[in-house]
Amino acid sequence: MADSAQAQKLVYLVTGGCGFLGEHVVRMLLQREPRLGELRVFDLHLGPWLEELKTGPVRVTAIQGDVTQAHEVAAAVAGAHVVIHTAGLVDVFGRASPKTIHEVNVQGTRNVIEACVQTGTRFLVYTSSMEVVGPNTKGHPFYRGNEDTPYEAVHRHPYPCSKALAEWLVLEANGREVCGGLPLVTCALRPTGIYGEGHQIMRDFYRQGLRLGGRLFRAIPASVEHGRVYVGNVAWMHVLAARELERRAARMGGQVYFCYDGSPYKSYEDFNMEFLGPCGLRLVGTRPLVPYWLLVFLAALNVLLQWLLRPLLLYAPLLNPYTLAMANTTFTVSTDKAQRHFGYEPLFSWEDSRTRTILWVQATGGSAQ
Ligand SMILES: NC(=O)C1=CN([C@@H]2O[C@H](COP(=O)(O)OP(=O)(O)OC[C@H]3O[C@@H](n4cnc5c(N)ncnc54)[C@H](O)[C@@H]3O)[C@@H](O)[C@H]2O)C=CC1
Ligand SMILES: C[C@@H](CO)CCC[C@@H](C)[C@H]1CC[C@H]2[C@@H]3[C@H](O)CC4=CC(=O)CC[C@]4(C)[C@H]3CC[C@]12C
């Protein structure tokens, strides 16, 4: 039949397509989405690597734009069949103001939804976060939970507040009539801590370890489990969800899915050592070397310093009360909802994910890239 050969070619838009996750989504779409006819990559800052993608069979359109600007978003969305909205301001270190975080993450998402409605785009996949659930302000553990596990999701920090509100907007928009009369179909994917090629914080820890003579010092008890997922699998989950939203609209529309794979359950620091160890670093101490009260004190001191230095410079270290609470509270997921709803299986095994990440740290960790 001519049908399969002439199957409709689709236009995809990836917002935040030049970020850590976004780049993997873009590359994954090009590799694994046979119906792709045009790929629009929308970002505040376009990466030079996009140029090499323009020589392939799929039309790649780079769009420099700001999700907070409704007209820029509408122009990018017009004519797209599917939008994967990963653009976001990921800041738990006090670099940006709460207002800016809200504008990008909440108003930006509102603009994407309204653009879909106005222009008739029917399928929207939103990159949410584990943080819309927790850890909560009370530090309650979430141990191998799933999408239905009861948990008191209470936030105060601007980042999780913004992600929770944006996710709510996306889910609430499911079923809205778009231009042309058909219903919008939306879903939200909630990655835990993403790792892999391009992960800035991993590189920061590596460089810190090199500066400290090849050592890092344990600060968090090994018993605290922190959920992690490989970026390639998160990207694959986005591609698959976007593809299946049309066929399985009734099942997937308005749903949330944690992102998961075969990455082991470990503490934040022990997990990082899976990559940094083979790169020559070692984690000193089987127990935290610094008493917890001292970490709490240092984290609070960092907040004070950030505030005092603000007129002069941006002081935004990794340690603050929020990141300490994140690293020190068990939050892990165990679910098969994405498998049941849209047939997701991780594309990369843990061994592959680990090897790819190690090679990346070795290749770029010590350089300025
Ligand atoms: N990194 C992680 O561990 C996790 C990330 N997420 C979510 O995944 C998404 C991607 O995060 P990452 O790739 O880690 O962050 P990233 O900072 O590497 O990527 C975000 C991208 O969005 C773009 N962007 C920011 N503001 C924009 C604006 N106003 N207009 C257009 N583009 C803008 C940035 O330029 C960047 O390329 C975010 O929505 C984040 O909330 C969710 C869970 C975990
Ligand atoms: C106390 C320090 C001792 O070594 C360790 C500090 C580690 C923190 C910088 C990270 C611990 C947990 C991370 C967050 C978590 O993985 C979940 C996230 C989800 C998102 O949507 C965005 C990124 C992040 C907030 C991630 C950021 C870095 C940590 C706080």
Short mmCIF file of C-alpha atoms and ligand atoms in Angstrom, two decimals:
data_model
loop_
_atom_site.label_atom_id
_atom_site.label_comp_id
_atom_site.label_asym_id
_atom_site.label_seq_id
_atom_site.Cartn_x
_atom_site.Cartn_y
_atom_site.Cartn_z
CA MET A 1 0.00 0.00 0.00
CA ALA A 2 1.06 3.53 -0.71
CA ASP A 3 -0.25 4.44 2.76
CA SER A 4 2.83 3.56 4.77
CA ALA A 5 5.25 5.08 2.25
CA GLN A 6 3.21 8.26 2.02
CA ALA A 7 2.31 8.35 5.72
CA GLN A 8 1.77 11.88 6.91
CA LYS A 9 4.99 13.62 7.85
CA LEU A 10 4.67 15.35 11.19
CA VAL A 11 5.96 18.66 12.49
CA TYR A 12 7.36 18.50 16.02
CA LEU A 13 8.32 21.43 18.21
CA VAL A 14 10.71 20.97 21.13
CA THR A 15 10.89 23.93 23.48
CA GLY A 16 14.12 24.13 25.46
CA GLY A 17 15.58 21.93 22.72
CA CYS A 18 19.12 23.14 23.37
CA GLY A 19 19.17 22.27 27.07
CA PHE A 20 20.61 19.16 28.72
CA LEU A 21 17.45 17.08 28.27
CA GLY A 22 16.20 19.00 25.22
CA GLU A 23 19.26 18.14 23.12
CA HIS A 24 18.75 14.45 23.86
CA VAL A 25 15.06 14.72 22.93
CA VAL A 26 15.96 16.44 19.65
CA ARG A 27 18.56 13.81 18.74
CA MET A 28 16.25 10.98 19.81
CA LEU A 29 13.43 12.30 17.63
CA LEU A 30 15.75 12.43 14.64
CA GLN A 31 16.90 8.87 15.27
CA ARG A 32 13.68 7.21 16.35
CA GLU A 33 10.65 9.04 14.97
CA PRO A 34 10.04 7.79 11.43
CA ARG A 35 7.07 10.09 10.87
CA LEU A 36 9.13 13.21 11.52
CA GLY A 37 8.98 15.70 8.64
CA GLU A 38 10.12 18.88 10.35
CA LEU A 39 11.71 19.43 13.73
CA ARG A 40 11.49 22.89 15.25
CA VAL A 41 13.95 23.56 18.03
CA PHE A 42 12.92 26.52 20.15
CA ASP A 43 15.24 27.92 22.80
CA LEU A 44 16.39 31.14 24.38
CA HIS A 45 19.97 30.15 23.51
CA LEU A 46 20.56 28.09 20.38
CA GLY A 47 23.44 25.60 20.40
CA PRO A 48 26.00 25.56 17.56
CA TRP A 49 25.56 21.75 17.31
CA LEU A 50 22.17 22.36 15.67
CA GLU A 51 23.95 23.28 12.44
CA GLU A 52 25.20 19.72 11.87
CA LEU A 53 21.62 18.41 12.17
CA LYS A 54 20.44 20.61 9.32
CA THR A 55 22.23 18.50 6.74
CA GLY A 56 20.08 15.39 7.40
CA PRO A 57 16.86 14.29 5.66
CA VAL A 58 14.55 15.91 8.24
CA ARG A 59 14.10 19.65 8.07
CA VAL A 60 15.48 21.12 11.31
CA THR A 61 14.38 24.66 12.07
CA ALA A 62 16.18 26.52 14.83
CA ILE A 63 14.04 29.18 16.49
CA GLN A 64 15.60 31.56 18.95
CA GLY A 65 12.76 32.61 21.24
CA ASP A 66 11.49 33.12 24.74
CA VAL A 67 8.61 31.09 26.17
CA THR A 68 7.51 34.05 28.24
CA GLN A 69 6.68 35.90 25.02
CA ALA A 70 3.27 34.62 23.90
CA HIS A 71 3.62 35.84 20.31
CA GLU A 72 6.98 34.12 19.85
CA VAL A 73 5.56 30.86 21.19
CA ALA A 74 2.44 31.11 19.00
CA ALA A 75 4.55 31.67 15.89
CA ALA A 76 6.68 28.62 16.68
CA VAL A 77 3.70 26.39 17.50
CA ALA A 78 1.62 27.33 14.43
CA GLY A 79 1.42 24.32 12.14
CA ALA A 80 3.08 21.89 14.58
CA HIS A 81 1.36 18.55 15.22
CA VAL A 82 3.11 17.83 18.50
CA VAL A 83 4.78 20.01 21.12
CA ILE A 84 7.30 18.65 23.61
CA HIS A 85 7.68 21.38 26.20
CA THR A 86 10.92 20.90 28.13
CA ALA A 87 11.97 24.56 28.38
CA GLY A 88 12.26 25.59 31.96
CA LEU A 89 14.31 27.51 34.44
CA VAL A 90 15.97 24.86 36.58
CA ASP A 91 17.18 26.81 39.57
CA VAL A 92 17.35 25.58 43.13
CA PHE A 93 20.48 27.59 43.91
CA GLY A 94 19.07 31.12 44.09
CA ARG A 95 20.51 32.27 40.77
CA ALA A 96 17.22 33.62 39.44
CA SER A 97 14.48 35.47 41.28
CA PRO A 98 11.25 33.65 42.23
CA LYS A 99 9.44 35.99 39.83
CA THR A 100 11.62 34.95 36.89
CA ILE A 101 11.25 31.27 37.75
CA HIS A 102 7.49 31.71 37.81
CA GLU A 103 7.44 33.64 34.54
CA VAL A 104 9.46 31.04 32.65
CA ASN A 105 8.01 27.88 34.16
CA VAL A 106 4.38 28.88 34.72
CA GLN A 107 3.64 31.73 32.29
CA GLY A 108 5.84 30.03 29.68
CA THR A 109 3.77 26.86 30.00
CA ARG A 110 0.54 28.84 29.88
CA ASN A 111 1.76 30.44 26.64
CA VAL A 112 2.51 27.03 25.15
CA ILE A 113 -0.96 25.74 26.03
CA GLU A 114 -2.70 28.83 24.66
CA ALA A 115 -0.62 28.63 21.48
CA CYS A 116 -1.73 25.01 20.98
CA VAL A 117 -5.36 26.02 21.47
CA GLN A 118 -5.15 29.00 19.14
CA THR A 119 -3.24 27.30 16.35
CA GLY A 120 -4.89 23.88 16.47
CA THR A 121 -1.99 21.80 17.78
CA ARG A 122 -3.48 18.76 19.47
CA PHE A 123 -0.67 16.94 21.27
CA LEU A 124 1.38 18.32 24.14
CA VAL A 125 3.94 16.48 26.27
CA TYR A 126 5.19 18.45 29.26
CA THR A 127 8.45 17.81 31.12
CA SER A 128 7.42 18.06 34.72
CA SER A 129 9.58 16.87 37.63
CA MET A 130 9.60 14.53 40.62
CA GLU A 131 9.69 17.77 42.55
CA VAL A 132 6.00 18.41 41.98
CA VAL A 133 5.55 15.56 44.45
CA GLY A 134 8.49 15.89 46.77
CA PRO A 135 10.52 15.71 48.88
CA ASN A 136 8.10 17.92 50.79
CA THR A 137 8.98 20.62 53.28
CA LYS A 138 8.52 18.14 56.14
CA GLY A 139 11.21 15.84 54.80
CA HIS A 140 8.90 12.82 54.56
CA PRO A 141 10.52 9.94 52.69
CA PHE A 142 8.96 8.73 49.43
CA TYR A 143 10.25 5.19 49.20
CA ARG A 144 9.83 3.40 45.85
CA GLY A 145 6.52 5.17 45.33
CA ASN A 146 4.42 5.35 42.19
CA GLU A 147 2.03 7.86 40.61
CA ASP A 148 -0.75 6.81 43.02
CA THR A 149 1.25 6.70 46.23
CA PRO A 150 -0.33 9.05 48.77
CA TYR A 151 2.13 11.78 49.73
CA GLU A 152 1.70 15.19 51.26
CA ALA A 153 3.10 17.37 48.46
CA VAL A 154 3.82 20.67 50.18
CA HIS A 155 6.33 23.09 48.68
CA ARG A 156 7.71 26.48 49.49
CA HIS A 157 10.67 26.76 47.14
CA PRO A 158 9.93 28.68 43.89
CA TYR A 159 11.16 25.89 41.59
CA PRO A 160 8.92 23.01 42.77
CA CYS A 161 6.04 25.48 43.24
CA SER A 162 6.41 26.58 39.63
CA LYS A 163 6.70 23.04 38.27
CA ALA A 164 3.64 21.92 40.24
CA LEU A 165 1.56 24.80 38.97
CA ALA A 166 2.73 24.33 35.38
CA GLU A 167 1.97 20.62 35.53
CA TRP A 168 -1.50 21.37 36.83
CA LEU A 169 -2.10 23.79 33.94
CA VAL A 170 -1.03 21.16 31.42
CA LEU A 171 -3.23 18.44 32.88
CA GLU A 172 -6.17 20.76 33.23
CA ALA A 173 -5.86 21.75 29.58
CA ASN A 174 -6.39 18.15 28.48
CA GLY A 175 -9.63 17.96 26.51
CA ARG A 176 -9.80 21.68 25.69
CA GLU A 177 -11.06 22.38 22.21
CA VAL A 178 -8.32 23.59 19.91
CA CYS A 179 -8.78 25.63 16.75
CA GLY A 180 -10.51 23.29 14.30
CA GLY A 181 -12.74 21.79 16.98
CA LEU A 182 -10.73 18.76 18.11
CA PRO A 183 -9.63 18.17 21.71
CA LEU A 184 -6.15 18.89 23.07
CA VAL A 185 -4.42 15.81 24.48
CA THR A 186 -1.77 16.40 27.14
CA CYS A 187 0.37 14.43 29.53
CA ALA A 188 3.19 15.21 31.94
CA LEU A 189 6.41 13.26 32.47
CA ARG A 190 8.11 13.53 35.84
CA PRO A 191 11.83 12.73 35.75
CA THR A 192 13.67 12.11 38.99
CA GLY A 193 17.25 13.47 39.04
CA ILE A 194 18.46 13.18 35.44
CA TYR A 195 22.07 12.18 34.73
CA GLY A 196 24.08 11.48 31.61
CA GLU A 197 26.02 13.26 28.91
CA GLY A 198 25.74 17.00 29.39
CA HIS A 199 24.88 16.95 33.11
CA GLN A 200 26.46 20.13 34.47
CA ILE A 201 26.25 19.26 38.17
CA MET A 202 28.03 15.95 37.60
CA ARG A 203 30.83 17.85 35.88
CA ASP A 204 30.95 20.36 38.75
CA PHE A 205 31.38 17.51 41.25
CA TYR A 206 34.11 16.00 39.09
CA ARG A 207 36.02 19.26 38.90
CA GLN A 208 35.58 19.82 42.63
CA GLY A 209 37.01 16.33 43.25
CA LEU A 210 39.99 17.06 41.01
CA ARG A 211 40.65 20.28 42.92
CA LEU A 212 40.53 18.32 46.18
CA GLY A 213 43.24 15.93 45.04
CA GLY A 214 40.96 13.23 43.64
CA ARG A 215 38.67 13.05 46.68
CA LEU A 216 35.12 13.92 47.57
CA PHE A 217 33.91 13.81 51.16
CA ARG A 218 30.75 12.01 52.14
CA ALA A 219 28.16 14.42 53.52
CA ILE A 220 24.94 12.40 53.17
CA PRO A 221 24.26 9.00 54.82
CA ALA A 222 24.55 6.13 52.33
CA SER A 223 21.11 4.91 53.47
CA VAL A 224 19.28 7.90 51.95
CA GLU A 225 18.08 6.86 48.49
CA HIS A 226 17.77 9.43 45.71
CA GLY A 227 15.95 8.58 42.46
CA ARG A 228 17.99 9.00 39.26
CA VAL A 229 17.21 8.31 35.63
CA TYR A 230 19.39 8.31 32.52
CA VAL A 231 18.85 11.23 30.13
CA GLY A 232 18.63 8.95 27.07
CA ASN A 233 15.77 7.04 28.66
CA VAL A 234 14.00 10.25 29.67
CA ALA A 235 14.33 11.46 26.08
CA TRP A 236 13.04 8.14 24.73
CA MET A 237 10.06 8.32 27.06
CA HIS A 238 9.22 11.77 25.69
CA VAL A 239 9.46 10.56 22.09
CA LEU A 240 7.30 7.53 22.79
CA ALA A 241 4.72 9.46 24.79
CA ALA A 242 4.46 12.05 22.03
CA ARG A 243 4.02 9.33 19.42
CA GLU A 244 1.42 7.39 21.36
CA LEU A 245 -0.68 10.35 22.56
CA GLU A 246 -2.74 10.28 19.38
CA ARG A 247 -3.42 6.53 19.32
CA ARG A 248 -4.00 6.21 23.06
CA ALA A 249 -5.55 9.61 23.77
CA ALA A 250 -8.30 8.26 25.99
CA ARG A 251 -5.84 6.42 28.20
CA MET A 252 -2.93 8.87 28.27
CA GLY A 253 -4.70 12.22 28.14
CA GLY A 254 -4.38 14.16 31.41
CA GLN A 255 -2.05 11.56 32.93
CA VAL A 256 1.27 11.91 34.77
CA TYR A 257 4.14 9.44 34.46
CA PHE A 258 7.28 9.19 36.53
CA CYS A 259 10.38 8.65 34.36
CA TYR A 260 12.21 5.49 35.36
CA ASP A 261 14.75 2.96 34.17
CA GLY A 262 17.11 0.37 35.59
CA SER A 263 19.39 2.84 37.39
CA PRO A 264 20.12 1.53 40.89
CA TYR A 265 18.70 3.02 44.08
CA LYS A 266 21.53 4.75 45.89
CA SER A 267 22.34 7.90 47.80
CA TYR A 268 23.01 10.97 45.66
CA GLU A 269 26.74 10.79 46.36
CA ASP A 270 27.13 7.01 45.96
CA PHE A 271 25.27 7.21 42.68
CA ASN A 272 27.60 9.92 41.38
CA MET A 273 30.55 7.75 42.34
CA GLU A 274 29.37 5.13 39.84
CA PHE A 275 30.76 7.54 37.23
CA LEU A 276 33.29 9.60 39.13
CA GLY A 277 34.95 6.51 40.62
CA PRO A 278 36.02 5.16 37.22
CA CYS A 279 37.24 8.69 36.41
CA GLY A 280 39.70 8.48 39.28
CA LEU A 281 37.85 10.06 42.22
CA ARG A 282 37.13 8.41 45.53
CA LEU A 283 34.49 9.17 48.13
CA VAL A 284 36.08 9.44 51.53
CA GLY A 285 34.17 8.03 54.51
CA THR A 286 31.61 5.30 54.95
CA ARG A 287 29.59 7.72 57.08
CA PRO A 288 29.16 11.49 56.72
CA LEU A 289 32.41 13.17 57.72
CA VAL A 290 30.71 16.40 58.68
CA PRO A 291 28.00 16.36 61.38
CA TYR A 292 24.55 17.14 60.02
CA TRP A 293 24.13 20.21 62.24
CA LEU A 294 27.28 21.69 60.68
CA LEU A 295 25.92 21.13 57.16
CA VAL A 296 22.70 22.84 58.20
CA PHE A 297 24.75 25.71 59.55
CA LEU A 298 26.89 25.97 56.39
CA ALA A 299 23.79 25.83 54.20
CA ALA A 300 22.23 28.69 56.18
CA LEU A 301 25.51 30.61 56.03
CA ASN A 302 25.49 30.26 52.24
CA VAL A 303 22.03 31.83 52.13
CA LEU A 304 23.26 34.75 54.21
CA LEU A 305 26.36 35.18 52.06
CA GLN A 306 24.28 35.03 48.91
CA TRP A 307 22.09 37.81 50.23
CA LEU A 308 25.00 39.96 51.48
CA LEU A 309 27.03 39.59 48.27
CA ARG A 310 24.10 40.04 45.89
CA PRO A 311 24.87 43.73 45.16
CA LEU A 312 28.43 42.74 44.19
CA LEU A 313 28.29 39.28 42.68
CA LEU A 314 26.14 36.18 42.29
CA TYR A 315 27.15 33.69 44.97
CA ALA A 316 25.19 30.49 44.30
CA PRO A 317 26.93 27.41 45.73
CA LEU A 318 25.44 23.91 45.45
CA LEU A 319 24.80 23.70 49.19
CA ASN A 320 21.80 25.55 50.59
CA PRO A 321 18.99 24.45 52.92
CA TYR A 322 16.84 23.32 50.01
CA THR A 323 19.47 21.24 48.19
CA LEU A 324 20.59 19.75 51.51
CA ALA A 325 17.02 18.68 52.23
CA MET A 326 16.74 17.26 48.69
CA ALA A 327 19.90 15.21 48.97
CA ASN A 328 19.10 14.13 52.54
CA THR A 329 15.54 12.86 52.01
CA THR A 330 14.77 9.52 50.45
CA PHE A 331 12.81 9.92 47.22
CA THR A 332 12.68 6.96 44.85
CA VAL A 333 10.09 5.69 42.42
CA SER A 334 9.08 2.20 41.42
CA THR A 335 6.38 2.08 38.78
CA ASP A 336 5.42 0.54 35.46
CA LYS A 337 2.69 3.00 34.53
CA ALA A 338 4.48 4.24 31.38
CA GLN A 339 4.95 0.65 30.29
CA ARG A 340 1.28 -0.16 30.82
CA HIS A 341 -0.06 3.02 29.21
CA PHE A 342 2.21 3.46 26.22
CA GLY A 343 4.57 0.53 26.05
CA TYR A 344 7.65 2.30 27.41
CA GLU A 345 10.70 0.15 28.07
CA PRO A 346 14.05 1.80 28.80
CA LEU A 347 16.13 2.02 25.64
CA PHE A 348 19.43 2.03 27.54
CA SER A 349 20.36 -0.56 30.15
CA TRP A 350 22.00 0.59 33.36
CA GLU A 351 25.35 -0.69 32.04
CA ASP A 352 24.98 1.36 28.84
CA SER A 353 23.85 4.45 30.71
CA ARG A 354 26.77 4.14 33.09
CA THR A 355 29.35 3.61 30.34
CA ARG A 356 28.07 6.51 28.26
CA THR A 357 28.13 8.83 31.25
CA ILE A 358 31.63 7.77 32.29
CA LEU A 359 32.95 8.33 28.76
CA TRP A 360 31.39 11.77 28.73
CA VAL A 361 32.83 12.76 32.12
CA GLN A 362 36.25 11.52 31.00
CA ALA A 363 36.04 13.39 27.71
CA THR A 364 34.73 16.74 28.90
CA GLY A 365 34.95 16.77 32.69
CA GLY A 366 38.34 18.38 32.93
CA SER A 367 37.94 20.66 29.93
CA ALA A 368 36.19 24.01 29.71
CA GLN A 369 33.42 22.72 27.37
N1 LIG B 1 17.86 18.19 35.33
C1 LIG B 1 17.05 17.44 36.05
O1 LIG B 1 17.50 16.63 36.87
C2 LIG B 1 15.57 17.55 35.87
C3 LIG B 1 14.98 18.44 34.98
N2 LIG B 1 13.62 18.48 34.87
C4 LIG B 1 12.96 19.37 33.91
O2 LIG B 1 13.46 19.08 32.62
C5 LIG B 1 13.44 20.23 31.81
C6 LIG B 1 14.81 20.41 31.18
O3 LIG B 1 15.75 20.56 32.22
P1 LIG B 1 17.32 20.53 31.95
O4 LIG B 1 17.57 20.04 30.60
O5 LIG B 1 17.94 19.87 33.10
O6 LIG B 1 17.64 22.07 32.07
P2 LIG B 1 18.49 23.01 31.10
O7 LIG B 1 18.65 24.30 31.80
O8 LIG B 1 19.70 22.31 30.62
O9 LIG B 1 17.50 23.17 29.86
C7 LIG B 1 16.44 24.07 29.86
C8 LIG B 1 16.43 24.75 28.52
O10 LIG B 1 15.33 25.67 28.53
C9 LIG B 1 15.79 26.88 27.94
N3 LIG B 1 15.04 28.01 28.45
C10 LIG B 1 15.12 28.53 29.69
N4 LIG B 1 14.34 29.62 29.75
C11 LIG B 1 13.76 29.77 28.55
C12 LIG B 1 12.87 30.71 27.99
N5 LIG B 1 12.43 31.75 28.71
N6 LIG B 1 12.48 30.55 26.72
C13 LIG B 1 12.96 29.52 25.96
N7 LIG B 1 13.82 28.61 26.44
C14 LIG B 1 14.22 28.74 27.71
C15 LIG B 1 17.25 26.98 28.33
O11 LIG B 1 17.95 27.87 27.46
C16 LIG B 1 17.70 25.56 28.24
O12 LIG B 1 18.23 25.27 26.98
C17 LIG B 1 13.02 21.39 32.70
O13 LIG B 1 11.67 21.68 32.46
C18 LIG B 1 13.22 20.84 34.12
O14 LIG B 1 12.31 21.42 35.01
C19 LIG B 1 12.82 17.64 35.58
C20 LIG B 1 13.36 16.76 36.47
C21 LIG B 1 14.76 16.64 36.67
C1 LIG B 2 24.69 18.39 50.10
C2 LIG B 2 25.64 18.12 48.96
C3 LIG B 2 26.70 17.19 49.45
O1 LIG B 2 27.54 16.63 48.49
C4 LIG B 2 24.93 17.56 47.77
C5 LIG B 2 24.03 18.55 47.08
C6 LIG B 2 23.39 17.88 45.92
C7 LIG B 2 22.31 18.74 45.25
C8 LIG B 2 23.00 19.85 44.48
C9 LIG B 2 21.42 17.87 44.40
C10 LIG B 2 20.73 16.80 45.27
C11 LIG B 2 19.42 16.49 44.62
C12 LIG B 2 19.41 17.27 43.33
C13 LIG B 2 18.07 17.62 42.69
C14 LIG B 2 17.25 16.38 42.44
O2 LIG B 2 17.96 15.43 41.68
C15 LIG B 2 15.94 16.66 41.77
C16 LIG B 2 15.91 17.74 40.78
C17 LIG B 2 14.82 17.78 39.96
C18 LIG B 2 14.62 18.82 39.05
O3 LIG B 2 13.55 18.96 38.48
C19 LIG B 2 15.73 19.78 38.79
C20 LIG B 2 17.05 19.37 39.38
C21 LIG B 2 16.91 18.84 40.80
C22 LIG B 2 16.33 19.96 41.64
C23 LIG B 2 18.29 18.37 41.35
C24 LIG B 2 19.22 19.59 41.58
C25 LIG B 2 20.51 19.23 42.35
C26 LIG B 2 20.22 18.53 43.67
C27 LIG B 2 19.49 19.46 44.62
#
